[in-house]
Coordinates of C-alpha atoms in Angstrom, one line a residue:
M1 CA 18.4 -39.1 28.0
L2 CA 15.4 -38.7 25.7
R3 CA 13.0 -36.5 27.6
K4 CA 12.0 -33.4 25.7
G5 CA 10.2 -32.7 22.5
I6 CA 7.2 -34.9 23.1
L7 CA 3.9 -33.2 22.5
P8 CA 2.0 -33.3 25.8
I9 CA -1.2 -35.3 25.6
V10 CA -3.5 -35.3 28.5
F11 CA -6.7 -37.3 28.5
G12 CA -9.1 -35.3 30.6
I13 CA -12.4 -37.1 30.6
I14 CA -11.2 -40.1 28.6
I15 CA -8.9 -42.7 30.1
A16 CA -5.4 -41.4 30.3
F17 CA -2.5 -43.9 30.5
A18 CA 1.3 -43.4 30.4
G19 CA 3.3 -44.1 27.3
T20 CA 1.2 -42.0 24.9
R21 CA 2.9 -40.1 22.1
L22 CA 1.8 -38.1 19.1
V23 CA 3.5 -38.9 15.8
A24 CA 2.7 -38.2 12.1
C25 CA 1.7 -41.0 9.7
A26 CA 3.7 -41.6 6.6
G27 CA 2.9 -40.1 3.2
P28 CA 0.7 -41.5 0.4
V29 CA -0.3 -45.2 0.7
W30 CA -1.8 -47.6 -1.8
A31 CA -4.2 -50.5 -1.1
N32 CA -2.9 -54.0 -1.4
Q33 CA -5.1 -56.9 -2.3
D34 CA -6.4 -57.6 1.2
E35 CA -7.1 -53.9 1.9
Q36 CA -8.9 -53.6 -1.4
R37 CA -11.4 -56.2 -0.3
F38 CA -12.5 -53.9 2.5
L39 CA -12.6 -50.9 0.2
D40 CA -15.0 -52.8 -2.1
A41 CA -17.1 -54.1 0.8
Y42 CA -17.8 -50.9 2.8
R43 CA -19.3 -49.1 -0.2
E44 CA -22.4 -51.1 0.2
Y45 CA -23.1 -49.4 3.6
V46 CA -22.5 -45.7 2.7
D47 CA -24.9 -43.1 1.6
E48 CA -25.7 -43.4 -2.1
N49 CA -25.0 -39.7 -2.6
A50 CA -21.4 -40.0 -1.3
T51 CA -18.9 -38.2 -3.6
E52 CA -15.7 -39.7 -5.0
D53 CA -13.7 -37.3 -2.9
Q54 CA -15.4 -38.6 0.3
L55 CA -14.8 -42.2 -0.8
D56 CA -11.2 -41.4 -1.5
R57 CA -10.7 -39.8 1.9
A58 CA -12.3 -42.8 3.6
D59 CA -10.2 -45.2 1.5
N60 CA -7.0 -43.5 2.6
L61 CA -8.1 -43.6 6.2
F62 CA -8.4 -47.4 6.2
V63 CA -5.2 -48.1 4.2
E64 CA -3.1 -45.7 6.4
T65 CA -4.3 -47.3 9.5
V66 CA -3.5 -50.8 8.3
Q67 CA 0.0 -49.6 7.4
V68 CA 0.5 -48.1 10.8
L69 CA -0.5 -51.4 12.4
R70 CA 1.8 -53.4 10.2
E71 CA 4.8 -51.1 11.0
T72 CA 4.3 -50.2 14.7
Y73 CA 1.9 -52.5 16.6
V74 CA 3.5 -54.3 19.5
F75 CA 3.0 -57.7 17.9
D76 CA 3.0 -58.7 14.3
V77 CA -0.6 -58.2 13.1
D78 CA -2.3 -60.7 10.7
T79 CA -3.5 -57.9 8.4
A80 CA -5.6 -60.3 6.3
K81 CA -7.5 -61.3 9.5
F82 CA -7.8 -57.7 10.5
V83 CA -9.4 -56.9 7.2
D84 CA -11.7 -59.9 7.5
D85 CA -12.8 -58.6 11.0
A86 CA -13.4 -55.1 9.7
I87 CA -15.6 -56.5 6.9
A88 CA -17.5 -58.7 9.3
A89 CA -18.1 -55.6 11.5
L90 CA -19.8 -53.6 8.7
P91 CA -23.3 -55.2 8.9
K92 CA -23.3 -54.9 12.7
L93 CA -22.6 -51.2 12.9
E94 CA -25.3 -49.2 14.7
T95 CA -24.9 -45.6 13.4
K96 CA -27.2 -43.0 11.8
D97 CA -24.2 -41.4 10.0
H98 CA -23.5 -43.4 6.8
S99 CA -20.9 -41.1 5.4
P100 CA -17.9 -43.0 4.1
T101 CA -15.5 -41.6 6.8
N102 CA -17.8 -42.6 9.6
I103 CA -18.5 -46.1 8.3
V104 CA -14.8 -46.8 7.9
G105 CA -14.0 -45.2 11.2
E106 CA -16.6 -47.3 13.1
A107 CA -15.4 -50.5 11.5
L108 CA -11.8 -49.6 12.3
D109 CA -12.6 -48.8 15.9
Q110 CA -14.3 -52.1 16.4
S111 CA -11.4 -54.0 14.8
L112 CA -8.8 -52.1 16.8
H113 CA -10.6 -52.8 20.0
D114 CA -10.5 -56.5 19.1
L115 CA -6.7 -56.2 19.1
D116 CA -6.5 -54.8 22.7
P117 CA -8.6 -52.5 24.9
H118 CA -6.5 -49.4 24.3
S119 CA -6.1 -49.3 20.5
A120 CA -8.8 -47.2 18.9
Y121 CA -9.8 -44.9 16.0
M122 CA -10.6 -41.3 16.8
S123 CA -12.9 -39.2 14.7
E124 CA -11.8 -35.8 13.6
D125 CA -13.9 -34.2 16.3
M126 CA -12.6 -36.5 19.0
F127 CA -9.0 -36.0 17.8
K128 CA -9.5 -32.2 18.0
R129 CA -10.9 -32.5 21.6
L130 CA -7.8 -34.6 22.6
Q131 CA -5.5 -31.9 21.2
E132 CA -7.5 -29.3 23.1
S133 CA -7.1 -31.3 26.3
T134 CA -3.3 -30.6 26.2
E135 CA -4.2 -27.1 27.4
G136 CA -5.3 -28.8 30.7
S137 CA -8.9 -27.7 30.7
F138 CA -12.3 -28.5 29.2
A139 CA -16.0 -28.2 30.1
G140 CA -17.3 -31.4 31.4
V141 CA -18.0 -33.4 34.6
G142 CA -14.5 -34.6 35.4
I143 CA -14.2 -38.4 35.1
V144 CA -11.9 -40.9 33.6
I145 CA -13.8 -43.6 31.7
A146 CA -13.2 -46.9 29.9
Q147 CA -15.3 -49.5 28.2
D148 CA -15.7 -52.9 29.9
E149 CA -16.1 -56.3 28.3
N150 CA -19.9 -55.9 28.1
K151 CA -19.6 -52.7 26.1
Q152 CA -20.6 -50.6 29.1
I153 CA -19.0 -47.3 29.9
R154 CA -17.2 -47.8 33.2
I155 CA -15.9 -45.0 35.5
V156 CA -12.2 -45.7 36.2
S157 CA -11.9 -42.7 38.5
P158 CA -13.5 -39.3 39.2
I159 CA -10.9 -36.5 38.9
D160 CA -10.2 -34.8 42.2
D161 CA -12.1 -31.6 43.0
T162 CA -14.6 -31.8 40.0
P163 CA -18.4 -32.0 39.8
A164 CA -18.2 -35.8 39.4
A165 CA -16.1 -36.2 42.5
R166 CA -18.4 -34.0 44.5
A167 CA -21.5 -35.8 43.3
G168 CA -20.2 -39.0 44.7
L169 CA -19.4 -40.9 41.5
Q170 CA -17.1 -43.9 42.2
P171 CA -14.7 -46.1 40.4
N172 CA -16.4 -49.1 38.8
D173 CA -19.8 -47.3 38.5
R174 CA -21.3 -47.9 35.1
I175 CA -22.8 -45.1 33.1
T176 CA -26.0 -46.5 31.5
R177 CA -27.5 -43.3 30.2
I178 CA -26.4 -39.7 29.5
D179 CA -29.5 -37.5 29.4
D180 CA -31.9 -39.3 27.0
H181 CA -29.2 -41.4 25.3
D182 CA -28.8 -45.1 26.1
M183 CA -25.1 -45.9 26.4
K184 CA -25.2 -49.6 26.0
D185 CA -22.7 -50.6 23.2
Q186 CA -21.8 -46.9 22.6
P187 CA -18.1 -46.1 22.1
I188 CA -16.2 -44.0 24.5
A189 CA -16.0 -41.2 22.0
E190 CA -19.8 -40.8 22.1
A191 CA -19.8 -40.7 25.9
V192 CA -17.1 -38.0 25.8
R193 CA -19.2 -36.0 23.3
L194 CA -22.4 -36.2 25.3
M195 CA -20.7 -35.2 28.6
R196 CA -18.9 -32.3 27.2
G197 CA -20.9 -29.0 27.0
R198 CA -21.1 -25.4 28.2
V199 CA -20.1 -24.5 31.7
G200 CA -23.0 -24.5 34.0
E201 CA -25.3 -26.7 31.9
P202 CA -26.6 -29.8 33.7
V203 CA -26.2 -33.3 32.5
T204 CA -28.0 -36.3 34.0
L205 CA -26.1 -39.6 34.2
G206 CA -27.8 -42.9 34.7
I207 CA -25.6 -44.9 37.1
L208 CA -25.4 -48.6 37.8
R209 CA -23.6 -49.4 41.1
K210 CA -23.6 -53.0 42.0
E211 CA -27.3 -54.0 41.5
K212 CA -28.6 -50.4 42.1
N213 CA -29.7 -48.0 39.4
F214 CA -30.1 -44.3 40.0
D215 CA -29.7 -40.9 38.3
V216 CA -27.1 -38.2 39.1
T217 CA -27.6 -34.7 37.8
I218 CA -24.3 -32.7 37.6
K219 CA -23.6 -29.2 36.4
R220 CA -20.8 -29.1 33.9
A221 CA -17.7 -27.0 34.9
K222 CA -14.4 -26.0 33.5
I223 CA -12.2 -29.0 34.4
E224 CA -8.9 -27.3 35.2
V225 CA -7.6 -29.0 38.3
P226 CA -4.0 -29.3 39.5
S227 CA -2.5 -32.8 39.2
V228 CA -0.7 -32.4 42.5
T229 CA -1.8 -31.5 46.1
A230 CA 0.3 -31.5 49.2
S231 CA -0.2 -31.5 53.0
I232 CA 1.7 -31.8 56.3
I233 CA 0.6 -34.7 58.4
D234 CA 1.1 -34.7 62.2
H235 CA 3.4 -31.6 61.8
D236 CA 6.4 -33.6 60.5
I237 CA 5.4 -35.9 57.6
P238 CA 5.3 -34.4 54.0
Y239 CA 2.4 -35.8 52.0
V240 CA 2.3 -35.4 48.2
R241 CA -0.7 -36.7 46.2
V242 CA -0.4 -37.0 42.5
S243 CA -3.7 -37.6 40.7
R244 CA -2.3 -37.9 37.2
F245 CA 0.8 -37.1 35.1
D246 CA 0.4 -34.2 32.7
A247 CA 2.6 -31.4 31.3
N248 CA 2.3 -29.4 34.6
T249 CA 2.8 -32.2 37.2
L250 CA 6.5 -31.8 37.5
E251 CA 6.5 -28.0 38.1
Q252 CA 3.6 -28.3 40.6
T253 CA 5.5 -31.0 42.5
R254 CA 8.7 -29.1 42.7
E255 CA 6.9 -26.1 44.1
Y256 CA 5.3 -28.2 46.8
L257 CA 8.5 -30.1 47.6
Q258 CA 10.4 -26.8 48.1
E259 CA 7.7 -25.6 50.4
L260 CA 7.6 -28.8 52.4
K261 CA 11.4 -28.7 52.8
Q262 CA 11.2 -25.2 54.2
K263 CA 8.4 -26.1 56.7
I264 CA 9.7 -29.4 57.9
R265 CA 13.2 -29.5 59.1
N266 CA 13.3 -33.1 60.5
P267 CA 10.7 -35.2 58.6
R268 CA 9.8 -38.5 60.2
G269 CA 8.9 -39.9 56.8
I270 CA 7.4 -38.9 53.5
I271 CA 4.2 -40.2 51.8
V272 CA 3.7 -40.2 48.0
D273 CA 0.0 -41.0 47.3
L274 CA -0.6 -42.5 43.8
R275 CA -4.1 -44.0 44.5
R276 CA -6.7 -43.6 41.8
N277 CA -4.0 -42.2 39.5
P278 CA -4.8 -43.5 36.0
G279 CA -1.5 -42.4 34.5
G280 CA -0.8 -39.8 31.8
L281 CA 2.4 -38.8 30.1
L282 CA 5.2 -41.3 30.3
D283 CA 7.9 -38.5 30.4
S284 CA 6.0 -36.8 33.3
A285 CA 5.8 -40.0 35.4
A286 CA 9.5 -40.7 34.8
D287 CA 10.4 -37.1 35.8
M288 CA 8.3 -37.4 38.9
A289 CA 10.2 -40.6 40.0
D290 CA 13.4 -38.7 39.3
Q291 CA 12.6 -36.1 42.0
F292 CA 13.3 -38.8 44.6
L293 CA 16.2 -40.6 43.0
T294 CA 19.9 -39.6 42.5
K295 CA 20.8 -42.4 40.2
G296 CA 19.5 -45.6 38.6
L297 CA 17.2 -46.7 35.9
I298 CA 13.6 -45.5 36.2
V299 CA 11.9 -47.2 33.3
A300 CA 12.5 -48.6 29.9
T301 CA 10.2 -49.2 27.0
E302 CA 10.1 -52.4 25.0
G303 CA 8.7 -52.9 21.5
R304 CA 8.1 -55.7 19.1
G305 CA 10.4 -58.6 19.6
E306 CA 11.5 -57.3 23.0
R307 CA 13.4 -54.6 21.3
K308 CA 14.4 -51.8 23.8
M309 CA 13.2 -48.5 22.5
R310 CA 13.9 -45.9 25.2
T311 CA 15.4 -45.7 28.7
Y312 CA 15.0 -43.1 31.4
E313 CA 17.8 -42.7 34.0
A314 CA 17.7 -40.7 37.2
D315 CA 19.9 -37.6 37.0
R316 CA 18.4 -35.1 39.5
S317 CA 19.1 -34.3 43.1
S318 CA 16.8 -36.2 45.4
Y319 CA 14.3 -34.5 47.7
F320 CA 14.2 -35.7 51.3
E321 CA 17.1 -38.0 50.6
G322 CA 17.5 -40.6 53.5
T323 CA 13.9 -40.0 54.8
P324 CA 11.8 -43.2 54.9
M325 CA 9.2 -43.2 52.2
V326 CA 5.9 -44.8 51.7
I327 CA 4.1 -45.0 48.3
L328 CA 0.4 -45.6 48.4
L329 CA -1.2 -47.6 45.6
D330 CA -4.6 -49.1 45.1
R331 CA -6.6 -51.0 42.4
G332 CA -7.2 -47.7 40.5
S333 CA -3.5 -46.9 40.2
A334 CA -2.5 -47.6 36.6
S335 CA 0.3 -47.2 34.1
G336 CA 2.4 -44.2 35.0
A337 CA 1.5 -44.5 38.7
E338 CA 2.6 -48.2 38.6
L339 CA 5.9 -47.4 36.8
M340 CA 6.7 -44.6 39.3
A341 CA 6.0 -46.8 42.3
A342 CA 8.0 -49.7 40.9
A343 CA 10.9 -47.4 40.1
L344 CA 11.0 -46.0 43.6
R345 CA 10.9 -49.4 45.3
E346 CA 13.2 -51.2 42.9
N347 CA 15.8 -48.5 43.4
G348 CA 15.5 -49.0 47.2
R349 CA 13.8 -45.6 47.8
G350 CA 10.5 -46.6 49.4
I351 CA 8.0 -49.3 50.3
I352 CA 4.5 -49.7 48.9
I353 CA 1.4 -49.8 51.1
G354 CA -2.2 -50.4 49.9
E355 CA -3.5 -52.7 47.2
R356 CA -2.2 -54.5 44.1
S357 CA -2.5 -52.0 41.3
F358 CA -4.5 -52.1 38.0
G359 CA -1.8 -53.7 35.8
K360 CA -1.8 -51.6 32.7
G361 CA 1.8 -51.8 31.4
S362 CA 1.4 -51.1 27.7
M363 CA 2.1 -47.8 25.9
Q364 CA 0.2 -46.2 23.0
R365 CA 1.0 -43.7 20.3
I366 CA -1.5 -41.2 18.9
M367 CA -1.1 -40.8 15.2
P368 CA -3.0 -38.3 13.0
L369 CA -4.2 -39.5 9.7
S370 CA -4.1 -37.5 6.5
G371 CA -7.8 -37.9 5.9
G372 CA -8.7 -36.5 9.3
G373 CA -8.9 -37.9 12.8
G374 CA -6.3 -40.3 14.1
V375 CA -5.6 -43.7 15.6
K376 CA -4.3 -44.8 19.0
I377 CA -2.1 -47.8 18.6
T378 CA -0.4 -50.0 21.3
T379 CA 3.3 -50.0 20.4
G380 CA 5.0 -51.6 23.3
Y381 CA 5.4 -52.3 27.0
Y382 CA 7.3 -50.5 29.7
T383 CA 9.7 -52.4 31.9
T384 CA 10.7 -51.7 35.5
P385 CA 14.3 -51.2 36.6
E386 CA 14.5 -55.0 37.4
N387 CA 13.1 -55.8 33.9
H388 CA 9.7 -56.8 35.2
I389 CA 6.5 -56.0 33.1
V390 CA 3.5 -54.6 34.9
Q391 CA 1.1 -55.5 32.1
G392 CA -1.6 -57.8 33.5
N393 CA 0.3 -58.3 36.8
G394 CA 0.1 -55.0 38.6
V395 CA 2.4 -53.9 41.3
V396 CA 2.2 -55.9 44.5
P397 CA 2.3 -53.9 47.8
D398 CA 4.8 -54.7 50.5
I399 CA 2.0 -54.3 53.0
D400 CA -1.5 -55.1 51.8
I401 CA -4.3 -53.1 53.5
K402 CA -7.7 -54.7 53.4
L403 CA -10.6 -52.3 53.3
K404 CA -13.9 -53.4 54.8
D405 CA -16.7 -54.2 52.3
A406 CA -14.5 -53.5 49.3
E407 CA -16.2 -54.8 46.1
E408 CA -14.5 -56.7 43.3
F409 CA -12.9 -54.4 40.8
D410 CA -12.0 -55.1 37.2
R411 CA -8.3 -54.8 36.5
E412 CA -6.5 -54.7 33.1
I413 CA -6.3 -58.4 32.8
D414 CA -10.1 -58.6 33.1
L415 CA -10.7 -56.4 30.1
A416 CA -11.7 -58.0 26.8
H417 CA -8.7 -58.6 24.5
A418 CA -6.2 -57.5 27.1
L419 CA -2.6 -58.1 26.3
P420 CA -1.3 -61.1 28.2
P421 CA 0.9 -60.8 31.4
R422 CA 4.6 -61.1 30.9
R423 CA 7.7 -61.3 33.2
R424 CA 5.9 -60.8 36.6
D425 CA 7.8 -59.4 39.6
P426 CA 8.2 -62.5 41.8
R427 CA 8.2 -60.6 45.1
K428 CA 5.4 -61.3 47.6
T429 CA 3.4 -59.2 50.1
I430 CA 5.0 -59.4 53.5
A431 CA 1.9 -58.7 55.6
T432 CA -1.9 -58.2 55.1
V433 CA -3.6 -56.0 57.6
D434 CA -7.3 -54.9 58.0
A435 CA -7.6 -51.2 57.6
D436 CA -9.8 -50.7 60.6
K437 CA -7.2 -52.4 62.8
C438 CA -4.3 -50.1 62.0
A439 CA -6.1 -46.8 61.4
A440 CA -5.5 -44.0 63.9
N441 CA -6.4 -40.3 64.1
I442 CA -4.1 -38.0 62.2
D443 CA -3.8 -34.2 61.8
I444 CA -3.7 -32.9 58.2
E445 CA -2.6 -29.4 57.2
R446 CA -3.1 -28.7 53.5
L447 CA -0.7 -26.5 51.7
G448 CA -1.8 -23.9 49.3
S449 CA -4.3 -21.0 49.5
G450 CA -7.5 -23.1 49.4
G451 CA -7.2 -24.8 52.7
F452 CA -8.1 -28.4 53.2
H453 CA -11.2 -29.9 51.5
T454 CA -12.9 -33.1 52.0
E455 CA -12.7 -34.1 48.4
D456 CA -8.9 -33.7 48.4
Q457 CA -8.4 -36.8 50.5
A458 CA -8.1 -40.1 48.8
P459 CA -11.0 -42.0 50.3
N460 CA -11.6 -45.7 49.7
P461 CA -12.8 -45.6 46.1
Q462 CA -15.2 -48.5 46.8
T463 CA -17.0 -47.3 50.0
D464 CA -16.5 -43.6 50.6
E465 CA -18.2 -40.7 48.8
A466 CA -16.9 -37.2 48.5
E467 CA -19.2 -34.6 50.0
P468 CA -21.4 -32.9 47.3
Q469 CA -21.2 -29.2 47.2
N470 CA -22.6 -26.2 45.2
G471 CA -26.0 -27.7 44.8
D472 CA -24.9 -31.0 43.2
K473 CA -26.8 -34.0 44.1
T474 CA -25.7 -37.2 45.9
A475 CA -25.4 -40.5 44.1
D476 CA -29.0 -41.2 45.3
G477 CA -30.2 -38.0 43.6
A478 CA -30.9 -36.1 46.8
K479 CA -29.3 -33.0 48.0
A480 CA -26.5 -33.8 50.5
D481 CA -26.2 -32.7 54.1
K482 CA -22.9 -31.5 55.3
G483 CA -21.2 -34.3 57.1
E484 CA -17.9 -35.1 58.8
T485 CA -14.8 -35.5 56.8
P486 CA -14.6 -39.2 55.7
R487 CA -11.7 -41.1 57.2
D488 CA -8.9 -42.3 55.0
E489 CA -7.9 -45.4 56.9
V490 CA -5.2 -46.4 54.4
L491 CA -3.4 -43.1 54.9
E492 CA -3.9 -43.3 58.6
C493 CA -2.3 -46.8 58.6
A494 CA 0.6 -45.6 56.5
V495 CA 1.4 -42.7 58.9
G496 CA 1.7 -45.3 61.7
Y497 CA 4.4 -47.2 59.7
F498 CA 7.0 -44.6 60.5
D499 CA 7.4 -45.1 64.3
N500 CA 4.4 -45.7 66.5
G501 CA 1.6 -47.4 64.6
M502 CA 0.6 -51.0 64.0
L503 CA 2.5 -51.2 60.7
A504 CA 5.8 -50.1 62.4
Q505 CA 6.4 -53.7 63.5
Y506 CA 7.0 -54.6 59.8
R507 CA 9.8 -52.1 59.3
P508 CA 12.6 -54.5 60.4
Q509 CA 11.3 -57.0 57.8
V510 CA 10.7 -54.6 54.9
E511 CA 13.6 -52.1 55.0
P512 CA 16.5 -54.6 54.8
L513 CA 14.9 -56.1 51.7
L514 CA 14.5 -52.6 50.3
R515 CA 18.1 -51.8 50.8
A516 CA 19.1 -55.1 49.2
G517 CA 16.9 -54.3 46.2
L518 CA 14.7 -57.3 46.8

């Protein structure tokens, strides 16, 4: 199997999805006739004092990027049209920096976004920050963001146990302003830059939630949080929550699984919670699924022309083998979380409870450019063990839990220029249940030295807010009162599946299909 040797890349504050790799671009490149049209056109928009060296560097930036597209993009790219689009973007650029590299970079970013939502150009500064994030820490507020079809900065998910989570920021909130900067039509890179800063410094975010506008003031902190937490539910159910897939996820998970095995001799069931998990490293997600499988295909990657590129097979001893498993998904579960859930179900290991997932099934490569910075290019899809493609479809739960007053939520297919759905899993949801009908009180004992915290639960991302702490303000801008721990009705319903709750009635329907691989 091909597992090692991939440079870990963790998107901290920017959106992090599985399938990302870092590779080097080729050597010197020369402009063809189409590319030369752009090189001639962009010079009208740069500072008149630009030097030949600066222009040469910007020229190489553009030509290298087009070469990478031609050789690695998931589909054949009409490079003549790509050049036309980049030229058309030039007069529309809104930037105060008219250096050659910035003008070319802005035009490239716009044209790459027109291919799909995840392909992008990264400036030298942004590329440096991305490399720094491989260390697992940065100073910021702790959110995963994306850009919606209206060019607004959208919160995909607050990262667990960060200032953003404690301030009550929610998935699908729009960031309209950062301090005094209007974020309309601003790229993700600019939002990242403005939210980063020194530890302890405040930053004020203008938030649009549904039809309501308000400000949230948050103190920046060192964002260095574990990607895995674990608990014991009702004294005999191991619970493992994975909030993202990074270079440390596997090690953290193994430590918790060993501890859970020692503490629980006869587990009633095991719950793996992947809600609000936006993805991360493809290798990490595959290794995580492998902890619960003794054999079978986990995931494969498919490139241009349906060419199989890599496969990941299970080869490890399985934790809690034979113990019934529930995997929790929601609309914020994306990419690596989706492939892990599909791998476990399609190998007959566990059932899925919650909501249909986000539907992001493409993979990207991060490629440094010789002139500085880099590009993120969509190079393929990942496929499930049964050869389904999650892209645009999401993963359908076996039991769908409906949350009261849950608002509509943009999924991958709703994003501008999203890659089309392909080879959908034909399975159907067996039952749909209202969360307030199946919820019941549960006892939670968190593992680790910190004890159990309110924000470590996975509340309904549309209705619940984590309790602000340490002087942070609520989403309404006021200081919060200490309140009761918010209930996690989906988790409560899932616990009842194992023997005595409302969902237990569906076990005779679900588990024979699971064993048959259906």
